[in-house]
PDB file of C-alpha atoms in Angstrom:
ATOM      1  CA  VAL A  22       0.000   0.000   0.000  1.00 84.00           C
ATOM      2  CA  GLN A  23       1.252   3.460  -0.928  1.00 90.00           C
ATOM      3  CA  LEU A  24      -0.356   6.709   0.158  1.00 93.00           C
ATOM      4  CA  GLN A  25       1.211   9.848  -1.312  1.00 95.00           C
ATOM      5  CA  ALA A  26      -0.295  12.995   0.163  1.00 97.00           C
ATOM      6  CA  SER A  27       0.686  16.384  -1.246  1.00 97.00           C
ATOM      7  CA  GLY A  28      -0.464  19.972  -1.504  1.00 98.00           C
ATOM      8  CA  GLY A  29       0.243  21.238   1.981  1.00 97.00           C
ATOM      9  CA  GLY A  30       2.055  24.450   2.779  1.00 97.00           C
ATOM     10  CA  LEU A  31       2.046  27.693   4.713  1.00 98.00           C
ATOM     11  CA  VAL A  32      -1.118  29.766   4.333  1.00 98.00           C
ATOM     12  CA  GLN A  33      -2.560  32.796   6.082  1.00 98.00           C
ATOM     13  CA  PRO A  34      -5.734  32.554   8.148  1.00 98.00           C
ATOM     14  CA  GLY A  35      -8.747  32.622   5.859  1.00 98.00           C
ATOM     15  CA  GLY A  36      -6.774  31.071   3.020  1.00 98.00           C
ATOM     16  CA  SER A  37      -7.336  27.873   1.055  1.00 98.00           C
ATOM     17  CA  LEU A  38      -5.449  24.770   0.016  1.00 98.00           C
ATOM     18  CA  ARG A  39      -6.180  21.644  -1.971  1.00 98.00           C
ATOM     19  CA  LEU A  40      -4.640  18.424  -0.747  1.00 98.00           C
ATOM     20  CA  SER A  41      -4.258  15.385  -2.988  1.00 98.00           C
ATOM     21  CA  CYS A  42      -3.585  11.765  -2.099  1.00 97.00           C
ATOM     22  CA  LEU A  43      -2.540   9.215  -4.689  1.00 97.00           C
ATOM     23  CA  VAL A  44      -3.409   5.738  -3.435  1.00 95.00           C
ATOM     24  CA  SER A  45      -2.152   2.387  -4.665  1.00 90.00           C
ATOM     25  CA  GLY A  46      -2.275  -1.151  -3.385  1.00 86.00           C
ATOM     26  CA  ILE A  47      -5.947  -1.185  -2.416  1.00 87.00           C
ATOM     27  CA  MET A  48      -9.169  -1.615  -4.339  1.00 90.00           C
ATOM     28  CA  PHE A  49      -9.608   2.124  -4.598  1.00 92.00           C
ATOM     29  CA  ARG A  50     -12.983   2.234  -6.323  1.00 93.00           C
ATOM     30  CA  GLN A  51     -14.600   0.045  -3.664  1.00 94.00           C
ATOM     31  CA  SER A  52     -12.908   1.696  -0.695  1.00 95.00           C
ATOM     32  CA  THR A  53     -14.132   4.269   1.779  1.00 97.00           C
ATOM     33  CA  LEU A  54     -11.520   7.008   2.011  1.00 97.00           C
ATOM     34  CA  GLY A  55     -10.619   9.192   4.939  1.00 97.00           C
ATOM     35  CA  TRP A  56      -8.561  12.316   5.524  1.00 98.00           C
ATOM     36  CA  TYR A  57      -6.992  12.652   8.943  1.00 98.00           C
ATOM     37  CA  ARG A  58      -4.842  15.188  10.713  1.00 98.00           C
ATOM     38  CA  GLN A  59      -2.460  15.163  13.623  1.00 98.00           C
ATOM     39  CA  ALA A  60      -1.383  18.310  15.394  1.00 97.00           C
ATOM     40  CA  PRO A  61       1.713  18.383  17.642  1.00 93.00           C
ATOM     41  CA  GLY A  62       1.011  16.665  20.952  1.00 95.00           C
ATOM     42  CA  LYS A  63      -2.414  15.465  19.854  1.00 96.00           C
ATOM     43  CA  GLN A  64      -3.848  12.208  18.577  1.00 96.00           C
ATOM     44  CA  ARG A  65      -4.591  11.721  14.905  1.00 96.00           C
ATOM     45  CA  GLU A  66      -8.214  12.543  14.166  1.00 97.00           C
ATOM     46  CA  LEU A  67     -10.551  11.856  11.281  1.00 98.00           C
ATOM     47  CA  VAL A  68     -11.669  15.062   9.576  1.00 98.00           C
ATOM     48  CA  ALA A  69     -13.568  13.784   6.540  1.00 98.00           C
ATOM     49  CA  SER A  70     -14.607  10.574   4.822  1.00 97.00           C
ATOM     50  CA  ILE A  71     -16.181   9.572   1.536  1.00 98.00           C
ATOM     51  CA  THR A  72     -17.709   6.216   0.661  1.00 97.00           C
ATOM     52  CA  SER A  73     -17.480   4.398  -2.659  1.00 96.00           C
ATOM     53  CA  SER A  74     -20.909   5.805  -3.529  1.00 96.00           C
ATOM     54  CA  GLY A  75     -19.862   9.354  -2.695  1.00 96.00           C
ATOM     55  CA  ASP A  76     -21.490   9.864   0.698  1.00 97.00           C
ATOM     56  CA  THR A  77     -19.454  12.275   2.785  1.00 97.00           C
ATOM     57  CA  LYS A  78     -19.090  12.986   6.493  1.00 97.00           C
ATOM     58  CA  TYR A  79     -17.136  15.691   8.275  1.00 98.00           C
ATOM     59  CA  ALA A  80     -15.875  16.393  11.755  1.00 98.00           C
ATOM     60  CA  ASN A  81     -17.742  19.262  13.382  1.00 98.00           C
ATOM     61  CA  ALA A  82     -14.567  21.354  13.498  1.00 97.00           C
ATOM     62  CA  VAL A  83     -14.281  21.434   9.696  1.00 98.00           C
ATOM     63  CA  LYS A  84     -17.898  21.143   8.560  1.00 98.00           C
ATOM     64  CA  GLY A  85     -18.751  23.837   6.043  1.00 97.00           C
ATOM     65  CA  ARG A  86     -15.094  24.670   5.407  1.00 98.00           C
ATOM     66  CA  PHE A  87     -13.531  21.436   4.091  1.00 98.00           C
ATOM     67  CA  THR A  88     -14.720  19.333   1.148  1.00 98.00           C
ATOM     68  CA  ILE A  89     -13.633  15.776   0.436  1.00 98.00           C
ATOM     69  CA  SER A  90     -13.842  14.297  -3.057  1.00 98.00           C
ATOM     70  CA  ARG A  91     -12.422  11.436  -5.066  1.00 98.00           C
ATOM     71  CA  ASP A  92     -11.402  10.606  -8.626  1.00 97.00           C
ATOM     72  CA  ASN A  93     -11.604   6.850  -9.086  1.00 96.00           C
ATOM     73  CA  ALA A  94      -9.991   6.999 -12.523  1.00 96.00           C
ATOM     74  CA  LYS A  95      -6.900   8.571 -10.965  1.00 97.00           C
ATOM     75  CA  SER A  96      -7.018   6.631  -7.671  1.00 96.00           C
ATOM     76  CA  THR A  97      -6.776   9.988  -5.959  1.00 97.00           C
ATOM     77  CA  ALA A  98      -8.546  11.530  -2.996  1.00 97.00           C
ATOM     78  CA  TYR A  99      -8.807  15.275  -2.497  1.00 98.00           C
ATOM     79  CA  LEU A 100      -9.447  17.563   0.430  1.00 98.00           C
ATOM     80  CA  HIS A 101     -10.295  21.186  -0.244  1.00 98.00           C
ATOM     81  CA  LEU A 102      -9.549  23.356   2.769  1.00 98.00           C
ATOM     82  CA  ASN A 103     -11.214  26.771   2.900  1.00 98.00           C
ATOM     83  CA  SER A 104     -11.437  29.507   5.530  1.00 98.00           C
ATOM     84  CA  LEU A 105      -8.401  28.051   7.240  1.00 98.00           C
ATOM     85  CA  LYS A 106      -7.750  28.756  10.899  1.00 98.00           C
ATOM     86  CA  PRO A 107      -4.558  28.463  12.962  1.00 97.00           C
ATOM     87  CA  GLU A 108      -6.078  25.463  14.731  1.00 97.00           C
ATOM     88  CA  ASP A 109      -6.144  23.618  11.388  1.00 98.00           C
ATOM     89  CA  THR A 110      -2.348  23.436  11.540  1.00 98.00           C
ATOM     90  CA  ALA A 111      -1.381  19.759  11.427  1.00 98.00           C
ATOM     91  CA  VAL A 112       0.059  16.984   9.299  1.00 98.00           C
ATOM     92  CA  TYR A 113      -2.707  15.700   7.058  1.00 98.00           C
ATOM     93  CA  TYR A 114      -2.921  12.037   6.047  1.00 97.00           C
ATOM     94  CA  CYS A 115      -5.221   9.962   3.895  1.00 96.00           C
ATOM     95  CA  ASN A 116      -6.107   6.302   3.980  1.00 95.00           C
ATOM     96  CA  GLY A 117      -8.655   3.867   2.604  1.00 94.00           C
ATOM     97  CA  GLY A 118     -10.596   0.996   4.087  1.00 92.00           C
ATOM     98  CA  ARG A 119     -13.276  -1.537   3.288  1.00 92.00           C
ATOM     99  CA  ASN A 120     -15.982   0.492   4.971  1.00 91.00           C
ATOM    100  CA  THR A 121     -16.733   3.533   7.125  1.00 91.00           C
ATOM    101  CA  LEU A 122     -16.068   1.588  10.324  1.00 93.00           C
ATOM    102  CA  ASP A 123     -12.499   0.838   9.202  1.00 93.00           C
ATOM    103  CA  VAL A 124     -12.013   4.529   8.482  1.00 95.00           C
ATOM    104  CA  ILE A 125     -13.452   5.641  11.826  1.00 93.00           C
ATOM    105  CA  ARG A 126     -11.381   3.095  13.761  1.00 94.00           C
ATOM    106  CA  GLN A 127      -8.263   3.919  11.726  1.00 93.00           C
ATOM    107  CA  ASN A 128      -7.921   0.188  11.161  1.00 86.00           C
ATOM    108  CA  PHE A 129      -4.931   0.399   8.854  1.00 90.00           C
ATOM    109  CA  ALA A 130      -1.573  -1.351   8.692  1.00 87.00           C
ATOM    110  CA  PHE A 131       0.100   1.416   6.685  1.00 89.00           C
ATOM    111  CA  TRP A 132       0.229   5.194   6.733  1.00 92.00           C
ATOM    112  CA  GLY A 133       1.924   7.555   4.344  1.00 91.00           C
ATOM    113  CA  GLN A 134       4.121  10.473   5.382  1.00 91.00           C
ATOM    114  CA  GLY A 135       1.331  13.002   5.190  1.00 96.00           C
ATOM    115  CA  THR A 136       1.543  16.622   4.158  1.00 98.00           C
ATOM    116  CA  GLN A 137       2.099  19.562   6.498  1.00 98.00           C
ATOM    117  CA  VAL A 138      -0.465  22.354   6.638  1.00 98.00           C
ATOM    118  CA  THR A 139       0.529  25.444   8.591  1.00 98.00           C
ATOM    119  CA  VAL A 140      -1.909  28.295   9.068  1.00 98.00           C
ATOM    120  CA  SER A 141      -0.211  31.413  10.344  1.00 97.00           C
ATOM    121  CA  SER A 142       0.036  35.118   9.660  1.00 95.00           C
TER     122      SER A 142
END
C-alpha cells in the first residue's frame, strides 16, 4: 500500500489549500476514504470521509469549510480546505478501508508520510 499525500504548505488565516492523495495497493474504487490530521502533541483525528458511492461525512470542526472528493480513474482523494484557521495546523494524512467503520477506527496497517499544513500570519 502506498499513500502519497501532497499539496500542503504555509497559508494565512482565511486562506485555502487543496490536498491530494494518490493511493495504490488497495481496491480504490470500492474503498471508503478518509482524511486525517495530527497536530503536535495530539492524537490523529478523522476530519472527513467519503464512501465508494460518494457519501461524505465531516468532523464538526471542519464542517462547512472542508470538502472531500475522489477521482476513481486517478485513484486519488482530495481535500479542499477553505477559511483556514490556525487550529487547522497539522500533518494531514489519507487512507482507505473496506468500509466507514475501518475509516473511523483507523484500522490500517500502513500510513503515508502526510503533508504539512501550517496556518499562520
